[in-house]
Amino acid sequence: GQEAVDMTIENDGFDLILLDVNMPGMNGYRVAELIRKSQKFKSIPIVFITASHTDERDAARGYEVGAVDYLTKPLDLEILLNTVQSLLVVNK
């Protein structure tokens, strides 16, 4: 959690951020909130990845904190790659 925030804020050049909802110490929602506070990350797409037991409230929470998509595990590799590719094209 906090390590993800620190690493992101200390570095530049991210085109996309993939976040697991369940991380040690701090969940992905809080990480996204902290990352979004930095002006340089306001327009970087965030995609949440979480376990398949997700309900609509979890997805809604992700969108509230700035996610552009919400994928569930187990990940379908084709869907993940298509999501990443389309977001990178849109945000160029």
PDB file of C-alpha atoms in Angstrom:
ATOM      1  CA  GLY A   1       0.000   0.000   0.000  1.00  0.00           C
ATOM      2  CA  GLN A   2       2.228   2.808   1.241  1.00  0.00           C
ATOM      3  CA  GLU A   3       5.123   1.436  -0.792  1.00  0.00           C
ATOM      4  CA  ALA A   4       2.983   1.743  -3.943  1.00  0.00           C
ATOM      5  CA  VAL A   5       2.156   5.365  -3.112  1.00  0.00           C
ATOM      6  CA  ASP A   6       5.790   6.246  -2.419  1.00  0.00           C
ATOM      7  CA  MET A   7       7.089   4.524  -5.542  1.00  0.00           C
ATOM      8  CA  THR A   8       4.481   6.194  -7.742  1.00  0.00           C
ATOM      9  CA  ILE A   9       4.921   9.709  -6.401  1.00  0.00           C
ATOM     10  CA  GLU A  10       8.732   9.502  -6.493  1.00  0.00           C
ATOM     11  CA  ASN A  11       8.779   8.502 -10.166  1.00  0.00           C
ATOM     12  CA  ASP A  12       7.570  10.000 -13.419  1.00  0.00           C
ATOM     13  CA  GLY A  13       6.640   8.427 -16.689  1.00  0.00           C
ATOM     14  CA  PHE A  14       3.656   6.298 -15.737  1.00  0.00           C
ATOM     15  CA  ASP A  15       1.090   5.947 -18.508  1.00  0.00           C
ATOM     16  CA  LEU A  16      -1.223   3.629 -16.572  1.00  0.00           C
ATOM     17  CA  ILE A  17      -1.539   2.388 -12.994  1.00  0.00           C
ATOM     18  CA  LEU A  18      -2.771  -1.118 -12.133  1.00  0.00           C
ATOM     19  CA  LEU A  19      -3.789  -1.493  -8.483  1.00  0.00           C
ATOM     20  CA  ASP A  20      -4.895  -4.525  -6.547  1.00  0.00           C
ATOM     21  CA  VAL A  21      -7.663  -3.628  -4.129  1.00  0.00           C
ATOM     22  CA  ASN A  22      -6.196  -5.847  -1.395  1.00  0.00           C
ATOM     23  CA  MET A  23      -2.665  -4.814  -0.501  1.00  0.00           C
ATOM     24  CA  PRO A  24      -0.814  -5.069   2.806  1.00  0.00           C
ATOM     25  CA  GLY A  25      -1.072  -2.050   5.060  1.00  0.00           C
ATOM     26  CA  MET A  26      -3.347   0.047   2.861  1.00  0.00           C
ATOM     27  CA  ASN A  27      -6.041  -0.926   0.384  1.00  0.00           C
ATOM     28  CA  GLY A  28      -6.006   0.081  -3.259  1.00  0.00           C
ATOM     29  CA  TYR A  29      -8.806   2.602  -2.795  1.00  0.00           C
ATOM     30  CA  ARG A  30      -6.703   4.609  -0.344  1.00  0.00           C
ATOM     31  CA  VAL A  31      -3.639   4.298  -2.585  1.00  0.00           C
ATOM     32  CA  ALA A  32      -5.664   5.724  -5.485  1.00  0.00           C
ATOM     33  CA  GLU A  33      -6.914   8.605  -3.324  1.00  0.00           C
ATOM     34  CA  LEU A  34      -3.367   9.517  -2.308  1.00  0.00           C
ATOM     35  CA  ILE A  35      -2.006   9.207  -5.841  1.00  0.00           C
ATOM     36  CA  ARG A  36      -4.806  11.389  -7.217  1.00  0.00           C
ATOM     37  CA  LYS A  37      -3.846  14.173  -4.789  1.00  0.00           C
ATOM     38  CA  SER A  38      -0.708  14.737  -6.860  1.00  0.00           C
ATOM     39  CA  GLN A  39      -1.421  16.969  -9.857  1.00  0.00           C
ATOM     40  CA  LYS A  40       0.907  14.970 -12.105  1.00  0.00           C
ATOM     41  CA  PHE A  41      -1.259  11.851 -11.661  1.00  0.00           C
ATOM     42  CA  LYS A  42      -4.706  13.408 -12.109  1.00  0.00           C
ATOM     43  CA  SER A  43      -5.052  12.222 -15.712  1.00  0.00           C
ATOM     44  CA  ILE A  44      -3.250   8.856 -15.483  1.00  0.00           C
ATOM     45  CA  PRO A  45      -5.756   6.012 -15.808  1.00  0.00           C
ATOM     46  CA  ILE A  46      -6.085   3.703 -12.809  1.00  0.00           C
ATOM     47  CA  VAL A  47      -7.379   0.159 -13.263  1.00  0.00           C
ATOM     48  CA  PHE A  48      -8.336  -1.830 -10.183  1.00  0.00           C
ATOM     49  CA  ILE A  49      -7.816  -5.572 -10.048  1.00  0.00           C
ATOM     50  CA  THR A  50      -9.597  -7.583  -7.383  1.00  0.00           C
ATOM     51  CA  ALA A  51     -10.871 -11.015  -6.412  1.00  0.00           C
ATOM     52  CA  SER A  52     -13.986 -12.350  -8.115  1.00  0.00           C
ATOM     53  CA  HIS A  53     -16.149 -11.871  -5.001  1.00  0.00           C
ATOM     54  CA  THR A  54     -16.566  -8.210  -5.881  1.00  0.00           C
ATOM     55  CA  ASP A  55     -19.982  -6.626  -5.684  1.00  0.00           C
ATOM     56  CA  GLU A  56     -21.302  -3.425  -7.253  1.00  0.00           C
ATOM     57  CA  ARG A  57     -20.431  -1.365  -4.173  1.00  0.00           C
ATOM     58  CA  ASP A  58     -16.771  -2.324  -4.485  1.00  0.00           C
ATOM     59  CA  ALA A  59     -16.687  -1.307  -8.139  1.00  0.00           C
ATOM     60  CA  ALA A  60     -18.532   1.931  -7.346  1.00  0.00           C
ATOM     61  CA  ARG A  61     -15.952   2.722  -4.661  1.00  0.00           C
ATOM     62  CA  GLY A  62     -13.189   2.187  -7.212  1.00  0.00           C
ATOM     63  CA  TYR A  63     -14.780   4.609  -9.642  1.00  0.00           C
ATOM     64  CA  GLU A  64     -15.339   7.144  -6.841  1.00  0.00           C
ATOM     65  CA  VAL A  65     -11.611   7.277  -6.110  1.00  0.00           C
ATOM     66  CA  GLY A  66     -10.653   7.687  -9.751  1.00  0.00           C
ATOM     67  CA  ALA A  67     -10.547   4.291 -11.437  1.00  0.00           C
ATOM     68  CA  VAL A  68     -11.371   4.066 -15.126  1.00  0.00           C
ATOM     69  CA  ASP A  69     -11.912   0.294 -15.049  1.00  0.00           C
ATOM     70  CA  TYR A  70     -12.344  -2.544 -12.596  1.00  0.00           C
ATOM     71  CA  LEU A  71     -11.180  -6.071 -13.471  1.00  0.00           C
ATOM     72  CA  THR A  72     -11.737  -9.250 -11.480  1.00  0.00           C
ATOM     73  CA  LYS A  73      -9.473 -12.215 -10.805  1.00  0.00           C
ATOM     74  CA  PRO A  74      -8.778 -14.609 -12.235  1.00  0.00           C
ATOM     75  CA  LEU A  75      -7.765 -12.211 -14.975  1.00  0.00           C
ATOM     76  CA  ASP A  76      -8.517 -13.020 -18.567  1.00  0.00           C
ATOM     77  CA  LEU A  77      -5.232 -12.109 -20.248  1.00  0.00           C
ATOM     78  CA  GLU A  78      -6.934 -10.980 -23.455  1.00  0.00           C
ATOM     79  CA  ILE A  79      -9.276  -8.641 -21.575  1.00  0.00           C
ATOM     80  CA  LEU A  80      -6.378  -7.231 -19.543  1.00  0.00           C
ATOM     81  CA  LEU A  81      -4.264  -6.609 -22.642  1.00  0.00           C
ATOM     82  CA  ASN A  82      -7.178  -5.043 -24.539  1.00  0.00           C
ATOM     83  CA  THR A  83      -7.988  -2.801 -21.576  1.00  0.00           C
ATOM     84  CA  VAL A  84      -4.388  -1.644 -21.207  1.00  0.00           C
ATOM     85  CA  GLN A  85      -3.958  -1.116 -24.941  1.00  0.00           C
ATOM     86  CA  SER A  86      -7.160   0.894 -25.331  1.00  0.00           C
ATOM     87  CA  LEU A  87      -6.367   3.098 -22.321  1.00  0.00           C
ATOM     88  CA  LEU A  88      -2.858   3.785 -23.564  1.00  0.00           C
ATOM     89  CA  VAL A  89      -4.179   4.773 -27.004  1.00  0.00           C
ATOM     90  CA  VAL A  90      -6.884   7.026 -25.551  1.00  0.00           C
ATOM     91  CA  ASN A  91      -4.447   8.786 -23.224  1.00  0.00           C
ATOM     92  CA  LYS A  92      -1.677   9.543 -25.732  1.00  0.00           C
TER      93      LYS A  92
END
